[in-house]
Short mmCIF file of C-alpha atoms in Angstrom, two decimals:
data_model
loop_
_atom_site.label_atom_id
_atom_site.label_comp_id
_atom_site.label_asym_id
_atom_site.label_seq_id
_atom_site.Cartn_x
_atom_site.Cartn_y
_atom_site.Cartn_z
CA UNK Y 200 0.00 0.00 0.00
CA UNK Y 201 1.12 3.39 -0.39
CA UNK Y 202 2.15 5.93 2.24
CA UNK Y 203 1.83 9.35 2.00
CA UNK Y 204 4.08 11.54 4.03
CA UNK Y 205 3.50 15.38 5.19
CA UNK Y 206 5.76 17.88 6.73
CA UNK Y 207 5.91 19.80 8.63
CA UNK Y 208 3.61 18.24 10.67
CA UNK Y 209 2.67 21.72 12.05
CA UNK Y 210 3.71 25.66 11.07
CA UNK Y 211 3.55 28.80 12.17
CA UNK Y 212 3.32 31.62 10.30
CA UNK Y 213 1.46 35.34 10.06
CA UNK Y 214 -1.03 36.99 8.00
CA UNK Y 215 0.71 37.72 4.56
CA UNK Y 216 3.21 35.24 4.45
CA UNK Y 217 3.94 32.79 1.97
CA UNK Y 218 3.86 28.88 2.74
CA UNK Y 219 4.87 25.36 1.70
CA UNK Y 220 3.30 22.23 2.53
CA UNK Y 221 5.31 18.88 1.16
CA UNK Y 222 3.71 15.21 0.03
CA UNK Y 223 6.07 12.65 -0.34
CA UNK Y 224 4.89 9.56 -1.41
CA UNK Y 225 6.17 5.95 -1.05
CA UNK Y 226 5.61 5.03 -4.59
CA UNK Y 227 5.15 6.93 -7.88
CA UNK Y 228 1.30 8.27 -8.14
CA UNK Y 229 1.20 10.14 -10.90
CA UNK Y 230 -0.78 13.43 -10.30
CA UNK Y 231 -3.70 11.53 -8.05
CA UNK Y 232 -3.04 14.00 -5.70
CA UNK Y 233 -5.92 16.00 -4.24
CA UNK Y 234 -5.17 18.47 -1.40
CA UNK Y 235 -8.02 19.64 1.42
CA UNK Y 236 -8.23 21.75 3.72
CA UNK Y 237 -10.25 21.11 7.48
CA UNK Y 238 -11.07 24.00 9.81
CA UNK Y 239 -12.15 22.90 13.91
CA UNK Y 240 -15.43 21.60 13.69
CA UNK Y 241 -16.09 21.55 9.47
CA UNK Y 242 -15.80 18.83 7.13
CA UNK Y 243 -12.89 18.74 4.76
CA UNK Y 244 -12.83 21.03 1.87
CA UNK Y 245 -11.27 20.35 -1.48
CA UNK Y 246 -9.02 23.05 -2.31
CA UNK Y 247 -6.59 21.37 -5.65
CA UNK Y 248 -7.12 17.91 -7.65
CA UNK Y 249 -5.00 16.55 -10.20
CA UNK Y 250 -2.04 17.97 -7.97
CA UNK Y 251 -2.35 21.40 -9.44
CA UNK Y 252 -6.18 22.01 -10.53
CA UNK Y 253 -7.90 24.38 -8.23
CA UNK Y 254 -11.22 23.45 -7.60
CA UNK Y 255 -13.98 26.08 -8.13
CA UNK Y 256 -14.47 28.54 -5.57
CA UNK Y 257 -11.06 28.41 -4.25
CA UNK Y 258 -9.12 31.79 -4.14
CA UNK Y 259 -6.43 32.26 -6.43
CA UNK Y 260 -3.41 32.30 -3.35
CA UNK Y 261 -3.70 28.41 -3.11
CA UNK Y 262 -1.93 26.61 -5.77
CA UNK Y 263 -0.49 22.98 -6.05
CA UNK Y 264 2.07 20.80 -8.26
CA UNK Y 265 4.55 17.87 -8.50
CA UNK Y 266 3.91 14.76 -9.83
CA UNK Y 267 5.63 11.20 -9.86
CA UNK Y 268 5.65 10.82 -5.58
CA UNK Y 269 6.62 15.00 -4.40
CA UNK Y 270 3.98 17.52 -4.07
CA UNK Y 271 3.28 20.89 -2.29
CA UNK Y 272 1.00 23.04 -1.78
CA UNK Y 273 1.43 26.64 -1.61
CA UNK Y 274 -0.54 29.98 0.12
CA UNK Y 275 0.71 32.85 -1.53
CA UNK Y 276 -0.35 35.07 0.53
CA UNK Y 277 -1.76 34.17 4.22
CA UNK Y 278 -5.48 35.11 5.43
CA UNK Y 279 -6.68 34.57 8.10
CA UNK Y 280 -9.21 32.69 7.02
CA UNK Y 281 -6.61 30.09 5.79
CA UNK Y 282 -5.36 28.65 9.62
CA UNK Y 283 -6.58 25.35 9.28
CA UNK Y 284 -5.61 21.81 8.98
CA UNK Y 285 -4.30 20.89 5.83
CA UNK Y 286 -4.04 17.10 4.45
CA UNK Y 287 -3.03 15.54 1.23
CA UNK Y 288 -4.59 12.49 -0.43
CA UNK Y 289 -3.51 9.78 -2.67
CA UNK Y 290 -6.11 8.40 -5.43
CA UNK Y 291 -3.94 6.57 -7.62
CA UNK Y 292 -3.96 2.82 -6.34
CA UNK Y 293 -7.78 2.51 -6.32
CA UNK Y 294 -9.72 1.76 -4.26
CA UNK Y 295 -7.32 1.99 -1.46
CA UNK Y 296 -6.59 5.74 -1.04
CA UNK Y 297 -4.17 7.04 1.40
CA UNK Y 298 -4.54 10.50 3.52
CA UNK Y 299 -1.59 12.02 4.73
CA UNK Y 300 -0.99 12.81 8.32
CA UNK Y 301 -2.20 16.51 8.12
CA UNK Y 302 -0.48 19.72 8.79
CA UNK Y 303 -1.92 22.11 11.25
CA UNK Y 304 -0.86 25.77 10.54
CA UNK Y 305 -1.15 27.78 13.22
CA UNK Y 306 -0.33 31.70 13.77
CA UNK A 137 -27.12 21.84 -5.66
CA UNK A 138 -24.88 18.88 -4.83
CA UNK A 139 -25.11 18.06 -1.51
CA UNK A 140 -24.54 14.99 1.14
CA UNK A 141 -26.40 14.89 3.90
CA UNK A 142 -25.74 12.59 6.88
CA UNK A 143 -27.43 11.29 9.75
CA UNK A 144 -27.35 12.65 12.91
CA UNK A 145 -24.96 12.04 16.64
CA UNK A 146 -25.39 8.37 18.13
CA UNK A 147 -24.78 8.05 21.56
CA UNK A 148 -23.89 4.18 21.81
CA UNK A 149 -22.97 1.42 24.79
CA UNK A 150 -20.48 -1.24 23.54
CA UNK A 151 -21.48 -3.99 22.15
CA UNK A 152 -24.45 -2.68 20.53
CA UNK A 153 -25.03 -2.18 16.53
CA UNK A 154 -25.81 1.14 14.94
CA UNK A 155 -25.89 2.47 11.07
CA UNK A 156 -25.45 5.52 10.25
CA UNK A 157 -26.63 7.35 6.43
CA UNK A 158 -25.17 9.38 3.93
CA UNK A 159 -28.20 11.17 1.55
CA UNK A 160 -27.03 12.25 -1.65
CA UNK A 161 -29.15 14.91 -3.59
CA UNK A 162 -28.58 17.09 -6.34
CA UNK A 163 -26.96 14.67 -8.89
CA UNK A 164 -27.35 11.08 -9.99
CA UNK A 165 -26.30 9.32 -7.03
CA UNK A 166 -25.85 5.75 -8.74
CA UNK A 167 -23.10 7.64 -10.99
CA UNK A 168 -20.46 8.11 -8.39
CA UNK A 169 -18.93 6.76 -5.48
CA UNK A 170 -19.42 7.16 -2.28
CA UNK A 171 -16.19 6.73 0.52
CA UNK A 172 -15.70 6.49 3.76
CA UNK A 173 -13.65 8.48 5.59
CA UNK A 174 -12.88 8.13 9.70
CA UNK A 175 -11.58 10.85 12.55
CA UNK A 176 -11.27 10.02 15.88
CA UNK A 177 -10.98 12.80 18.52
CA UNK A 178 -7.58 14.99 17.66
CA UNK A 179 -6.73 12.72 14.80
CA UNK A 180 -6.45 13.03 11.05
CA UNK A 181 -8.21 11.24 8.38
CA UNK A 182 -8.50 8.10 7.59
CA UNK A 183 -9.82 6.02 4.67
CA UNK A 184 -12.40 2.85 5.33
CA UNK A 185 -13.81 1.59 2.21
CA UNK A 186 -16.14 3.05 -0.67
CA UNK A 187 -18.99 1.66 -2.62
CA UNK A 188 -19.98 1.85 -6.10
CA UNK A 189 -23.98 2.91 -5.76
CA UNK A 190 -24.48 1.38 -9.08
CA UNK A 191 -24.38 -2.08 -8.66
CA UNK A 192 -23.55 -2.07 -4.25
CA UNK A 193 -19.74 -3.51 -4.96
CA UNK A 194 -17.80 -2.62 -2.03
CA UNK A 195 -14.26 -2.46 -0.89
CA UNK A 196 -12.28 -1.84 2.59
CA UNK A 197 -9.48 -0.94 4.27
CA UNK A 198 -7.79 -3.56 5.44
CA UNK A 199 -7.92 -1.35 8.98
CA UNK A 200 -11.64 -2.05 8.99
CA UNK A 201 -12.40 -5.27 7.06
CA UNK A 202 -14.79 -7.20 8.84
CA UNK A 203 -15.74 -4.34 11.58
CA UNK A 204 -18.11 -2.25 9.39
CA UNK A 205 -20.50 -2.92 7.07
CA UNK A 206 -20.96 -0.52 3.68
CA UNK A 207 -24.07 -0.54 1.83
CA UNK A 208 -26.06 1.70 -0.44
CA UNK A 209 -29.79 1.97 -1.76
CA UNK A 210 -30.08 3.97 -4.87
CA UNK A 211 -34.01 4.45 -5.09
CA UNK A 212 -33.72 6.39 -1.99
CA UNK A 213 -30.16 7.98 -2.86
CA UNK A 214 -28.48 6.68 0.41
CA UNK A 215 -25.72 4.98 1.27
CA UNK A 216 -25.05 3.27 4.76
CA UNK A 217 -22.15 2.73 7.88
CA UNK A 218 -23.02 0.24 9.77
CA UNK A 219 -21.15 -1.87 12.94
CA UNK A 220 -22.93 -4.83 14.59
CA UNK A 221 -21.10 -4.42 17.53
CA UNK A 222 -19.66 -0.98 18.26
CA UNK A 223 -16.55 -0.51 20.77
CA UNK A 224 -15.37 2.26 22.37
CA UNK A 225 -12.44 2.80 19.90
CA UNK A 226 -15.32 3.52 17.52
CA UNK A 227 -15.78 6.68 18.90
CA UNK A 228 -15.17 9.33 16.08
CA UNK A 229 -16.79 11.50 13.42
CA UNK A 230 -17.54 9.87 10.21
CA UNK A 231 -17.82 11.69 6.73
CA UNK A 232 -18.96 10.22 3.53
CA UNK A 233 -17.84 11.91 0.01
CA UNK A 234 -18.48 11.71 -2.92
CA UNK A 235 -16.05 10.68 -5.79
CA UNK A 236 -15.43 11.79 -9.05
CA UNK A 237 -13.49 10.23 -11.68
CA UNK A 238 -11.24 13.58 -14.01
CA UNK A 239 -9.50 13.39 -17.05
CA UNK A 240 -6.26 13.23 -14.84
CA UNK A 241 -7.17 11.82 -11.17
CA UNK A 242 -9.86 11.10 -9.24
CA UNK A 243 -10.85 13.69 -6.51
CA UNK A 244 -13.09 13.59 -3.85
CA UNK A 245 -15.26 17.04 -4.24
CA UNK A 246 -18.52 16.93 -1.90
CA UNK A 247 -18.39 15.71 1.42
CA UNK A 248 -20.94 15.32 4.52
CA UNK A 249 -21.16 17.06 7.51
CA UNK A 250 -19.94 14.15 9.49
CA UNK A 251 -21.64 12.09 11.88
CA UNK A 252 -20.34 12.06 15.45
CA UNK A 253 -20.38 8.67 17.15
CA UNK A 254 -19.46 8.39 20.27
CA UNK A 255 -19.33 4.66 22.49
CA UNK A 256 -19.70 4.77 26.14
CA UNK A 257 -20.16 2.31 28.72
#
């Protein structure tokens, strides 16, 4: 089965800054690589598919890409509406799917 | 609108069964899958198993083969989580979403509001 490993498991940063979230993964997946985002209390939210295809709705500062078994995610610019859990998720060896651990960015 | 609706908190004792629903609306249900997905308290995600509306095929994590039960009834647009004997490590919220297949991946786009179990003797 495939792994699918985050870091930093948890960040800090302020309003306005620019971030990087890291996927590895234990085996080559392509771009199945979907990345959502989980606030306290909400269900996850799809922010990027295909490693790099924003999903509707989602502002423009989020953007994704990688392929093969690397991936980020980036936040151009921080809101504060953006400190939230953030986990990755394999979809390549179907119909297993793997979730990384999750990285909680904090200010 | 797309949306997945599911069930409400279940207060359980261990030992005792319990299904929870996920109620699909706004699109043709039978046409994509529905999965699975566990959180325990302070924990991340965690995949269980998905089911193909369609025709009911199933398949599991190996982490929860043979603990939960996933089923689905497409004339009422609802597919099902069910344990016939709960324990307290069950306690958790549970989403269902639902996937789509792209042109380049498969992504999972709507999801439930969760369902909050929680098993207490």
């Amino acid at each position: 089965d495939i792994q699918m490993t985050q870091s930093p498991s948890s960040l800090s940063a302020s309003v306005g800054d620019r971030v990087t979230i890291t996927c590895r993964a234990s085996q080559t997946i392509d771009s199945y690589l979907n990345w959502l985002q989980q606030k306290p209390g909400q269900a996850p939210k799809l922010l990027i598919h295909a490693a790099s295809t924003v999903q509707s709705g989602v502002p423009s500062r989020f953007s994704g890409s990688g392929s093969g078994t690397e991936f980020t995610l980036t936040i151009s610019s921080l809101q504060l509406e953006d400190f939230a859990t953030y986990y990755c998720l394999q979809t390549y060896s179907t119909p297993e799917y793997t979730f990384g651990q999750g990285t909680k960015l904090e200010i | 609108e797309v949306q997945l609706v599911q069930s409400g908190a279940e207060g359980k004792k261990p030992g005792e069964s319990l299904r929870i629903s996920c109620k699909g609306s706004g699109y043709t249900f039978a046409g994509y899958w529905i999965i699975w997905v566990r959180q325990m308290p302070g924990k991340g995600l965690e995949w269980m198993g998905r089911i193909d509306p369609s025709d009911s095929y199933t398949n599991y994590s190996p982490s929860f083969q043979g603990h939960v039960t996933i089923s689905a009834d497409k004339s009422i647009n609802t597919a099902y989580l069910q344990w016939s004997s709960l324990k307290a490590s069950d306690t958790a919220m549970y989403y269902c979403a639902r996937r789509v297949p792209g042109p380049r991946d498969y992504y999972l786009d709507y999801w439930g509001q969760g369902s909050l179990v929680t098993v207490s003797s």
